[in-house]
Short mmCIF file of C-alpha atoms in Angstrom, two decimals:
data_model
loop_
_atom_site.label_atom_id
_atom_site.label_comp_id
_atom_site.label_asym_id
_atom_site.label_seq_id
_atom_site.Cartn_x
_atom_site.Cartn_y
_atom_site.Cartn_z
CA UNK A 18 50.13 83.58 28.29
CA UNK A 19 50.02 88.06 28.39
CA UNK A 20 54.19 87.27 28.09
CA UNK A 21 53.34 86.28 24.73
CA UNK A 22 50.72 88.82 24.37
CA UNK A 23 53.43 91.06 24.69
CA UNK A 24 55.70 89.76 21.77
CA UNK A 25 52.48 90.81 19.60
CA UNK A 26 51.79 94.45 21.06
CA UNK A 27 48.89 93.06 22.52
CA UNK A 28 48.41 94.57 26.24
CA UNK A 29 46.42 92.64 28.10
CA UNK A 30 44.92 94.23 31.70
CA UNK A 31 42.38 93.65 34.61
CA UNK A 32 39.53 96.01 34.42
CA UNK A 33 37.89 93.50 37.82
CA UNK A 34 40.88 94.03 39.86
CA UNK A 35 42.01 97.49 38.35
CA UNK A 36 45.13 95.91 37.56
CA UNK A 37 47.02 98.17 34.71
CA UNK A 38 50.32 95.90 34.04
CA UNK A 39 52.14 99.12 32.26
CA UNK A 40 53.33 99.49 35.45
CA UNK A 41 56.05 97.17 38.05
CA UNK A 42 53.38 96.73 40.35
CA UNK A 43 50.69 96.18 38.39
CA UNK A 44 53.17 93.47 36.29
CA UNK A 45 54.44 91.96 39.91
CA UNK A 46 50.35 92.11 40.93
CA UNK A 47 49.46 90.16 37.53
CA UNK A 48 52.27 87.64 38.40
CA UNK A 49 51.36 87.48 41.20
CA UNK A 50 47.58 86.05 40.30
CA UNK A 51 48.66 84.52 37.61
CA UNK A 52 51.39 81.38 40.43
CA UNK A 53 48.17 81.56 42.72
CA UNK A 54 45.37 80.66 38.75
CA UNK A 55 47.90 78.31 38.56
CA UNK A 56 48.64 76.47 41.99
CA UNK A 57 44.52 76.14 42.59
CA UNK A 58 43.91 74.47 39.29
CA UNK A 59 46.99 72.48 40.02
CA UNK A 60 45.81 71.62 43.49
CA UNK A 61 41.95 71.04 42.19
CA UNK A 62 43.12 68.69 39.67
CA UNK A 63 45.53 66.60 42.73
CA UNK A 64 42.38 66.14 44.35
CA UNK A 65 40.78 65.33 41.51
CA UNK A 66 42.97 62.47 40.72
CA UNK A 67 43.58 61.60 44.06
CA UNK A 68 39.68 61.27 44.46
CA UNK A 69 39.01 59.24 41.45
CA UNK A 70 41.67 56.39 42.56
CA UNK A 71 40.25 55.97 46.44
CA UNK A 72 36.72 55.05 43.86
CA UNK A 73 39.14 53.04 41.90
CA UNK A 74 40.34 51.67 44.16
CA UNK A 75 37.75 50.03 46.06
CA UNK A 76 36.03 48.75 42.75
CA UNK A 77 32.79 51.86 43.09
CA UNK A 78 33.28 53.71 39.78
CA UNK A 79 36.00 52.15 36.56
CA UNK A 80 38.36 54.39 35.05
CA UNK A 81 38.71 53.14 32.14
CA UNK A 82 37.64 51.48 28.36
CA UNK A 83 37.16 47.71 29.09
CA UNK A 84 37.38 45.13 27.00
CA UNK A 85 35.29 43.75 23.99
CA UNK A 86 32.11 41.35 25.90
CA UNK A 87 31.85 43.90 28.91
CA UNK A 88 30.81 46.76 31.02
CA UNK A 89 30.46 48.97 34.24
CA UNK A 90 27.49 48.10 35.80
CA UNK A 91 26.71 51.21 37.63
CA UNK A 92 24.17 50.36 39.60
CA UNK A 93 25.72 47.22 41.51
CA UNK A 94 29.58 48.80 40.92
CA UNK A 95 30.20 45.74 39.50
CA UNK A 96 31.82 44.69 35.55
CA UNK A 97 28.81 41.95 33.63
CA UNK A 98 29.50 40.52 30.99
CA UNK A 99 27.76 41.83 28.02
CA UNK A 100 26.00 37.73 26.46
CA UNK A 101 25.84 38.95 22.33
CA UNK A 102 29.56 40.29 22.79
CA UNK A 103 29.87 37.06 24.92
CA UNK A 104 29.27 35.01 22.15
CA UNK A 105 31.76 36.72 19.33
CA UNK A 106 34.61 36.28 22.20
CA UNK A 107 33.96 32.81 22.12
CA UNK A 108 33.85 32.61 18.58
CA UNK A 109 36.84 34.00 18.31
CA UNK A 110 38.78 31.60 20.41
CA UNK A 111 37.32 28.56 18.67
CA UNK A 112 38.06 30.28 15.06
CA UNK A 113 42.02 30.16 16.72
CA UNK A 114 41.75 27.69 18.73
CA UNK A 115 39.63 24.45 17.06
CA UNK A 116 39.61 25.77 13.20
CA UNK A 117 43.43 27.51 13.57
CA UNK A 118 42.79 29.64 12.01
CA UNK A 119 45.13 33.25 11.36
CA UNK A 120 44.48 35.98 13.20
CA UNK A 121 43.92 37.46 9.37
CA UNK A 122 41.12 35.45 8.45
CA UNK A 123 39.33 36.48 11.14
CA UNK A 124 39.81 39.89 10.35
CA UNK A 125 37.95 38.76 6.66
CA UNK A 126 35.67 36.57 8.27
CA UNK A 127 34.33 38.68 11.21
CA UNK A 128 34.61 42.05 8.55
CA UNK A 129 32.13 40.16 5.67
CA UNK A 130 30.13 38.57 8.32
CA UNK A 131 29.40 42.58 9.55
CA UNK A 132 30.45 41.34 13.01
CA UNK A 133 30.82 44.71 14.92
CA UNK A 134 33.94 45.92 17.57
CA UNK A 135 32.47 48.30 19.94
CA UNK A 136 35.01 50.63 19.78
CA UNK A 137 36.53 50.59 16.30
CA UNK A 138 37.44 48.24 12.96
CA UNK A 139 38.70 44.72 13.94
CA UNK A 140 42.51 43.93 12.77
CA UNK A 141 45.11 41.74 13.70
CA UNK A 142 46.02 43.41 16.90
CA UNK A 143 42.96 43.56 18.41
CA UNK A 144 42.41 40.11 17.87
CA UNK A 145 46.11 39.42 18.79
CA UNK A 146 45.55 41.53 22.00
CA UNK A 147 42.04 40.18 22.56
CA UNK A 148 42.71 36.23 22.48
CA UNK A 149 46.22 37.08 24.82
CA UNK A 150 43.75 39.11 27.69
CA UNK A 151 43.42 37.78 31.08
CA UNK A 152 40.34 39.07 31.58
CA UNK A 153 38.74 36.24 29.91
CA UNK A 154 40.31 34.69 32.67
CA UNK A 155 38.74 36.58 35.31
CA UNK A 156 41.62 38.30 35.94
CA UNK A 157 41.61 42.98 35.16
CA UNK A 158 44.89 44.37 36.18
CA UNK A 159 44.29 48.09 35.80
CA UNK A 160 45.96 51.53 36.37
CA UNK A 161 49.36 48.96 35.93
CA UNK A 162 51.62 52.52 33.59
CA UNK A 163 52.23 55.84 34.43
CA UNK A 164 50.94 59.45 31.98
CA UNK A 165 51.81 62.08 30.71
CA UNK A 166 50.79 65.32 29.78
CA UNK A 167 49.41 64.81 26.75
CA UNK A 168 47.59 66.96 23.39
CA UNK A 169 43.89 65.93 24.53
CA UNK A 170 44.93 67.59 28.30
CA UNK A 171 46.47 66.28 31.55
CA UNK A 172 47.74 62.41 31.83
CA UNK A 173 46.90 61.33 28.14
CA UNK A 174 49.31 59.84 27.04
CA UNK A 175 50.60 55.60 28.33
CA UNK A 176 54.60 55.31 29.21
CA UNK A 177 55.89 52.33 29.17
CA UNK A 178 56.76 52.81 32.85
CA UNK A 179 55.51 50.61 34.72
CA UNK A 180 53.74 51.57 38.13
CA UNK A 181 55.06 49.73 40.99
CA UNK A 182 53.10 46.43 41.72
CA UNK A 183 50.58 48.20 45.14
CA UNK A 184 49.07 50.01 43.06
CA UNK A 185 47.95 47.78 41.24
CA UNK A 186 44.34 47.48 40.80
CA UNK A 187 42.79 43.92 40.45
CA UNK A 188 39.36 43.63 39.08
CA UNK A 189 37.08 39.40 39.86
CA UNK A 190 35.18 39.39 36.43
CA UNK A 191 33.18 36.76 35.49
CA UNK A 192 35.28 34.81 33.36
CA UNK A 193 33.92 35.08 29.49
CA UNK A 194 35.99 31.36 28.75
#
């Protein structure tokens, strides 16, 4: 950052540490302090990630977004069904299997009736995902894919690269279907 600022004629100095960036020694000390700060940031980030994964594997927390119809109960440390949403899930399965409605027709009916999805509007892909999701039969597997850093922060962009099966975390949850 300080190098970028120098390119535009901006000189940064540290009054507290009494570092003079106009000298070779000052530049060296500032560079070393920046390296230590970056190392400390990465170390803290790694420790927080390992702690989070440990809690996740021990099922003391849930990281991420649960499928429609489920919520994490913090006091019980378990996944529970949201009864109102579970009825909508059952209804979607019936519309598809019994009434042979297309994804698009299901979306149109739910939208017309004002049925809400918890994150976004209903769409054909969201109906497809819901109907194919094994969570509704009582099995949810998470931590299957690797993530990389993105514009919203560290580890925010899902990649197509799968983690080894030993890293997957499976939850047994109450089935809706």
